[in-house]
Every structure is written in C-alpha cells, then in structure tokens.
Amino acid sequence: MLDNIRIVLVGTSHSGNIGSAARAMKTMGLSQLVLVTPDTEVDGKSVALAAGASDVLANVQIFDSLEEAIALCELVIGTSARSRTLEWPLINARQAGEMVIKESSGQVAIVFGRERTGLTNEELQHCHYHVNVATNPEYSSLNLAMAVQILCYEVRMAYLGNPEPEARHFPDNLDMENFYDHLHEALYEIGFIVPKHPGKVMEKMRRMFNRIRMEQNELNTMRGILTAIIRTAHGKTIKPD
Ligand code: SAH
C-alpha cells in the first residue's frame, strides 16, 4: 500500500532538501521519491542529510514534467503554503493522509513545490485537491522537507488507523489528460472555444471533472460522446434509424 504512494518534488533547488525529504519519508515507511526538473543534482549534501535513508535516494526517479511523473496516478494532491486565487477543493494535512490511504490500492501522488515559489497554477490544476498545512497565517511557509515530514506523518497515522484501502479505481492522470485533449478538440470543432480567445473554459472543465472524479466506464462514455460530437461537427452524423 505505502509503495503506491509517491512523493513528488518539483523544481527543488537545494540538494539538502532532497536528502531531508528522503529521510522524512523513510521514517514514515514511504519509499517512492520522484523529482521533476530538479534545479540541483542529488549530491553529497543530499546523502548526508538523508542519513540512513540513502536507499530512498538511490531509487529516486527523475522526470522532465509533472505530467509524466503523475501519468499513472489516480489521485494527485498538491501542496500549497497559501490559498491561491484558484478555487480548488482545499483540504488539511489530516484529510490528505486519510484520502491517500483510502485510495492507495492505486497509484497516488503528493506533490511539493519549489522552495521559493511553490507550485505554479498550471501545476496545481493537475491536482484533485490542494492541501495546506495549518500554520501561523502571518508566517505560513514551511521548509520543503518539513512539509514532506508532516504530510508523510499524516499518511502513516491514517495507515495505522485504517489499513484497508478502497477497491474502487479511477482513471489515471494520462487517461484524464487524453480526455481533456479530446474535450478541447470537440469544443473547438463546434466553435465553443475560439483559438484567439480560449478564455478559461478548459480550466473550468478541469475543475469540474476533478470534482466529479469519473470512473473508467463513465470516462469511456464521455469519449464516445466527444467522438460523436466531432463527427457531427464534420457533417458526418450517423443517426440510427
Ligand atoms: N512562497 C512559496 C513557498 C514555497 S515553500 C509558496 O507560496 O508556495 C516550498 C514548498 O513547501 C511548497 O511548495 C509546499 O510544497 C511546501 N509547503 C510549505 N509550507 C506549506 C504549508 N503550510 N502547507 C502545505 N505545504 C507547504
């Protein structure tokens, strides 16, 4: 179960933080560390700060984009030091731990941002939920590895309290991205999205489908509907008699 949980660090610039994050993970029984476009190498400082968790560092996976890092994940939770203008479902660290454990029969990810700037809005839109660790509102920004520690601790507490994950599976992020491409194409074909003024239609659609969390067969139905829409837009309607 815990092996299905990946900790994703985006654009980390201090190699020591990568080591400290590995240590934070291992103390809580997590082992899947993923880096996205790190701004530093995993170096001696990382190894020193990982202490006994150098095995987590040795198994680190590195990706060129967040999308690739979470492609197979069915649940993605993004962390944020402050609430953004994005209206996205916001949860606390305890709820995040419970949710992650509940869905850990599939792949899940908790995503952490850059030391200075956090996650971009675009990256946050790839997440189902945003989690904010309750802090002093006047000074809310935790050190990256300490945020990793708190989230991993909550995952462990949920694991100890409720070791049975749900059997239900959701489409993974790659399936959802393909769906959004298809939806975009259909909205374009029927003239709802105008290339010069795309507006925020796709952002709104992402927010809505994030909230709904379609199951695989529902996604398949939606794909069929989109195919029919595109076919109709091309004047090739096939109507049953
Ligand atoms: N100024 C940045 C701070 C980034 S802190 C911002 O506003 O986002 C670096 C990373 O640590 C964040 O991207 C997040 O992953 C994590 N983090 C720090 N404080 C946090 C908090 N209170 N709740 C959740 N994550 C936090």
Short mmCIF file of C-alpha atoms and ligand atoms in Angstrom, two decimals:
data_model
loop_
_atom_site.label_atom_id
_atom_site.label_comp_id
_atom_site.label_asym_id
_atom_site.label_seq_id
_atom_site.Cartn_x
_atom_site.Cartn_y
_atom_site.Cartn_z
CA MET A 1 0.00 0.00 0.00
CA LEU A 2 2.63 2.52 1.06
CA ASP A 3 4.61 1.55 -2.04
CA ASN A 4 1.84 3.04 -4.20
CA ILE A 5 2.36 6.46 -2.65
CA ARG A 6 4.81 8.74 -4.41
CA ILE A 7 6.25 11.93 -3.04
CA VAL A 8 6.89 14.29 -5.96
CA LEU A 9 9.25 17.26 -5.56
CA VAL A 10 9.02 19.82 -8.37
CA GLY A 11 11.97 22.07 -9.24
CA THR A 12 13.83 21.59 -5.96
CA SER A 13 16.89 23.85 -5.78
CA HIS A 14 18.61 22.77 -2.55
CA SER A 15 20.12 19.31 -2.73
CA GLY A 16 19.98 19.06 1.07
CA ASN A 17 16.20 19.28 0.95
CA ILE A 18 16.07 16.23 -1.31
CA GLY A 19 18.06 14.26 1.28
CA SER A 20 15.95 15.54 4.17
CA ALA A 21 12.78 14.66 2.28
CA ALA A 22 14.09 11.11 1.75
CA ARG A 23 14.72 10.80 5.48
CA ALA A 24 11.29 12.19 6.32
CA MET A 25 9.71 9.64 4.00
CA LYS A 26 11.60 6.61 5.26
CA THR A 27 10.79 7.34 8.91
CA MET A 28 7.12 7.09 7.91
CA GLY A 29 7.53 3.96 5.77
CA LEU A 30 7.39 5.64 2.35
CA SER A 31 9.96 4.91 -0.34
CA GLN A 32 8.87 6.31 -3.72
CA LEU A 33 10.65 9.63 -4.20
CA VAL A 34 10.19 11.37 -7.55
CA LEU A 35 11.90 14.55 -8.75
CA VAL A 36 10.57 16.73 -11.56
CA THR A 37 13.08 19.02 -13.30
CA PRO A 38 15.24 19.43 -10.18
CA ASP A 39 17.39 22.56 -10.12
CA THR A 40 20.23 20.65 -8.49
CA GLU A 41 21.93 17.27 -8.55
CA VAL A 42 21.44 14.62 -5.90
CA ASP A 43 24.86 15.18 -4.30
CA GLY A 44 26.89 14.56 -1.16
CA LYS A 45 24.79 17.03 0.78
CA SER A 46 21.65 15.06 -0.11
CA VAL A 47 23.28 11.82 1.00
CA ALA A 48 24.49 13.38 4.27
CA LEU A 49 21.05 14.73 5.12
CA ALA A 50 19.30 11.51 4.07
CA ALA A 51 21.33 9.76 6.83
CA GLY A 52 20.04 6.15 6.91
CA ALA A 53 17.63 6.79 4.03
CA SER A 54 20.18 6.69 1.23
CA ASP A 55 18.27 3.72 -0.26
CA VAL A 56 15.34 6.08 -0.93
CA LEU A 57 17.76 8.44 -2.72
CA ALA A 58 19.30 5.59 -4.69
CA ASN A 59 15.85 4.68 -6.04
CA VAL A 60 14.84 8.22 -6.91
CA GLN A 61 13.05 8.66 -10.25
CA ILE A 62 13.54 11.85 -12.26
CA PHE A 63 11.09 13.19 -14.86
CA ASP A 64 11.07 16.16 -17.26
CA SER A 65 7.49 17.14 -16.49
CA LEU A 66 4.90 16.83 -13.75
CA GLU A 67 2.53 15.21 -16.23
CA GLU A 68 4.94 12.34 -16.81
CA ALA A 69 5.63 11.95 -13.09
CA ILE A 70 1.94 11.54 -12.27
CA ALA A 71 0.80 9.83 -15.50
CA LEU A 72 -0.22 6.59 -13.76
CA CYS A 73 -1.62 8.24 -10.62
CA GLU A 74 -5.34 8.06 -9.91
CA LEU A 75 -5.24 10.59 -7.10
CA VAL A 76 -2.98 13.65 -7.05
CA ILE A 77 -2.76 16.02 -4.10
CA GLY A 78 -0.85 19.29 -4.46
CA THR A 79 0.58 21.20 -1.52
CA SER A 80 0.40 24.93 -1.15
CA ALA A 81 1.74 27.27 1.52
CA ARG A 82 -1.09 29.70 0.93
CA SER A 83 -4.53 29.56 -0.59
CA ARG A 84 -4.37 30.80 -4.16
CA THR A 85 -6.91 32.54 -6.30
CA LEU A 86 -7.75 29.16 -7.83
CA GLU A 87 -11.00 27.85 -6.45
CA TRP A 88 -9.98 24.25 -5.92
CA PRO A 89 -11.03 21.84 -3.20
CA LEU A 90 -8.79 22.61 -0.23
CA ILE A 91 -8.12 20.04 2.50
CA ASN A 92 -5.91 19.86 5.58
CA ALA A 93 -2.99 17.51 6.14
CA ARG A 94 -5.06 15.03 8.16
CA GLN A 95 -7.70 14.73 5.45
CA ALA A 96 -4.92 14.32 2.87
CA GLY A 97 -3.40 11.41 4.83
CA GLU A 98 -6.78 9.68 5.07
CA MET A 99 -7.57 10.21 1.41
CA VAL A 100 -4.20 8.94 0.28
CA ILE A 101 -4.52 5.75 2.33
CA LYS A 102 -8.10 5.18 1.22
CA GLU A 103 -7.05 5.29 -2.43
CA SER A 104 -3.69 3.57 -2.15
CA SER A 105 -4.79 0.40 -3.92
CA GLY A 106 -3.94 2.52 -6.98
CA GLN A 107 -1.04 4.93 -7.51
CA VAL A 108 -1.31 8.22 -5.63
CA ALA A 109 0.94 11.28 -5.52
CA ILE A 110 1.55 14.14 -3.12
CA VAL A 111 3.24 16.99 -4.98
CA PHE A 112 5.52 19.60 -3.41
CA GLY A 113 6.71 22.85 -4.96
CA ARG A 114 9.84 24.93 -5.36
CA GLU A 115 11.45 26.38 -2.24
CA ARG A 116 10.96 29.97 -3.35
CA THR A 117 7.87 29.95 -5.49
CA GLY A 118 5.95 26.74 -4.74
CA LEU A 119 3.86 25.15 -7.50
CA THR A 120 2.57 27.11 -10.49
CA ASN A 121 -1.16 27.47 -11.08
CA GLU A 122 -0.83 25.21 -14.08
CA GLU A 123 0.79 22.51 -11.94
CA LEU A 124 -1.85 22.94 -9.25
CA GLN A 125 -4.53 22.35 -11.88
CA HIS A 126 -3.23 18.81 -12.36
CA CYS A 127 -4.19 18.03 -8.76
CA HIS A 128 -7.53 16.76 -7.45
CA TYR A 129 -7.09 18.51 -4.12
CA HIS A 130 -4.88 21.17 -2.64
CA VAL A 131 -3.57 20.65 0.85
CA ASN A 132 -2.47 23.40 3.15
CA VAL A 133 -0.76 22.57 6.44
CA ALA A 134 -2.38 24.75 9.09
CA THR A 135 0.24 27.31 10.13
CA ASN A 136 0.60 30.80 11.53
CA PRO A 137 -1.20 32.93 8.92
CA GLU A 138 1.47 35.59 9.31
CA TYR A 139 4.26 33.11 8.55
CA SER A 140 2.89 30.11 6.73
CA SER A 141 5.76 28.83 4.62
CA LEU A 142 7.35 25.64 5.96
CA ASN A 143 10.71 24.34 4.86
CA LEU A 144 10.09 21.92 1.99
CA ALA A 145 11.36 18.79 3.78
CA MET A 146 9.38 19.67 6.91
CA ALA A 147 6.22 19.92 4.84
CA VAL A 148 7.09 16.47 3.43
CA GLN A 149 7.54 15.20 7.00
CA ILE A 150 4.14 16.45 8.15
CA LEU A 151 2.28 15.00 5.18
CA CYS A 152 4.10 11.65 5.47
CA TYR A 153 3.30 11.55 9.19
CA GLU A 154 -0.39 12.05 8.46
CA VAL A 155 -0.22 9.30 5.84
CA ARG A 156 1.30 7.00 8.47
CA MET A 157 -1.32 7.86 11.08
CA ALA A 158 -4.09 7.11 8.59
CA TYR A 159 -2.35 3.87 7.63
CA LEU A 160 -2.09 2.74 11.25
CA GLY A 161 -5.70 3.66 11.92
CA ASN A 162 -7.25 2.22 8.78
CA PRO A 163 -5.11 -0.21 6.85
CA GLU A 164 -7.90 -1.24 4.40
CA PRO A 165 -7.85 0.75 1.15
CA GLU A 166 -10.93 1.07 -1.05
CA ALA A 167 -11.12 -1.28 -4.01
CA ARG A 168 -12.57 1.37 -6.36
CA HIS A 169 -10.28 2.58 -9.16
CA PHE A 170 -10.35 5.84 -11.04
CA PRO A 171 -8.83 6.72 -14.43
CA ASP A 172 -5.19 7.71 -14.13
CA ASN A 173 -3.81 11.14 -14.99
CA LEU A 174 -2.74 10.10 -18.50
CA ASP A 175 -6.31 8.96 -19.33
CA MET A 176 -7.63 12.24 -17.96
CA GLU A 177 -5.14 14.32 -20.00
CA ASN A 178 -6.17 12.44 -23.16
CA PHE A 179 -9.79 13.14 -22.25
CA TYR A 180 -9.09 16.88 -21.81
CA ASP A 181 -7.36 16.97 -25.23
CA HIS A 182 -10.39 15.27 -26.76
CA LEU A 183 -12.80 17.63 -24.98
CA HIS A 184 -10.78 20.62 -26.16
CA GLU A 185 -10.89 19.34 -29.73
CA ALA A 186 -14.67 18.85 -29.57
CA LEU A 187 -15.25 22.32 -28.09
CA TYR A 188 -13.06 23.78 -30.80
CA GLU A 189 -14.83 21.88 -33.60
CA ILE A 190 -18.25 23.14 -32.51
CA GLY A 191 -16.93 26.70 -32.20
CA PHE A 192 -17.31 26.95 -28.45
CA ILE A 193 -13.60 27.55 -27.96
CA VAL A 194 -12.22 30.22 -30.26
CA PRO A 195 -8.46 29.84 -30.70
CA LYS A 196 -7.84 33.59 -30.36
CA HIS A 197 -9.86 33.83 -27.15
CA PRO A 198 -9.65 30.48 -25.40
CA GLY A 199 -10.72 32.05 -22.09
CA LYS A 200 -10.86 29.85 -19.05
CA VAL A 201 -13.12 27.16 -20.43
CA MET A 202 -10.62 24.33 -20.05
CA GLU A 203 -9.64 25.45 -16.56
CA LYS A 204 -13.30 25.36 -15.56
CA MET A 205 -13.75 21.97 -17.17
CA ARG A 206 -10.73 20.61 -15.31
CA ARG A 207 -12.10 21.90 -12.06
CA MET A 208 -15.48 20.32 -12.69
CA PHE A 209 -14.15 16.92 -13.77
CA ASN A 210 -11.67 16.92 -10.87
CA ARG A 211 -14.61 17.34 -8.56
CA ILE A 212 -16.74 14.67 -10.22
CA ARG A 213 -13.97 12.07 -10.50
CA MET A 214 -15.47 9.92 -13.22
CA GLU A 215 -14.99 6.18 -13.10
CA GLN A 216 -13.40 4.38 -16.06
CA ASN A 217 -16.69 3.33 -17.72
CA GLU A 218 -18.05 6.88 -17.39
CA LEU A 219 -14.88 8.21 -18.99
CA ASN A 220 -15.32 5.75 -21.86
CA THR A 221 -18.88 7.00 -22.39
CA MET A 222 -17.67 10.62 -22.42
CA ARG A 223 -15.03 9.73 -25.01
CA GLY A 224 -17.74 8.15 -27.18
CA ILE A 225 -19.90 11.27 -26.85
CA LEU A 226 -16.97 13.52 -27.84
CA THR A 227 -16.22 11.36 -30.87
CA ALA A 228 -19.87 11.66 -31.96
CA ILE A 229 -19.79 15.45 -31.45
CA ILE A 230 -16.66 15.81 -33.56
CA ARG A 231 -18.10 13.58 -36.26
CA THR A 232 -21.29 15.65 -36.32
CA ALA A 233 -19.31 18.89 -36.48
CA HIS A 234 -17.61 17.48 -39.57
CA GLY A 235 -21.04 16.82 -41.11
CA LYS A 236 -20.72 13.08 -40.86
CA THR A 237 -23.56 12.35 -38.49
CA ILE A 238 -24.51 8.73 -38.40
CA LYS A 239 -28.01 8.51 -36.97
CA PRO A 240 -29.53 5.18 -36.09
CA ASP A 241 -32.94 4.69 -37.84
N1 SAH B 1 6.26 31.03 -1.42
C1 SAH B 1 6.01 29.66 -1.71
C2 SAH B 1 6.54 28.84 -0.58
C3 SAH B 1 7.03 27.55 -1.02
S1 SAH B 1 7.54 26.56 0.32
C4 SAH B 1 4.51 29.45 -1.89
O1 SAH B 1 3.76 30.35 -1.61
O2 SAH B 1 4.06 28.40 -2.31
C5 SAH B 1 8.05 25.14 -0.56
C6 SAH B 1 7.05 24.00 -0.58
O3 SAH B 1 6.86 23.50 0.73
C7 SAH B 1 5.67 24.37 -1.07
O4 SAH B 1 5.57 24.39 -2.47
C8 SAH B 1 4.87 23.23 -0.47
O5 SAH B 1 5.08 22.06 -1.23
C9 SAH B 1 5.53 23.05 0.88
N2 SAH B 1 4.89 23.84 1.93
C10 SAH B 1 5.44 24.85 2.64
N3 SAH B 1 4.57 25.34 3.55
C11 SAH B 1 3.43 24.62 3.41
C12 SAH B 1 2.16 24.64 4.05
N4 SAH B 1 1.87 25.49 5.02
N5 SAH B 1 1.23 23.75 3.63
C13 SAH B 1 1.49 22.89 2.63
N6 SAH B 1 2.67 22.83 2.00
C14 SAH B 1 3.64 23.66 2.38
#
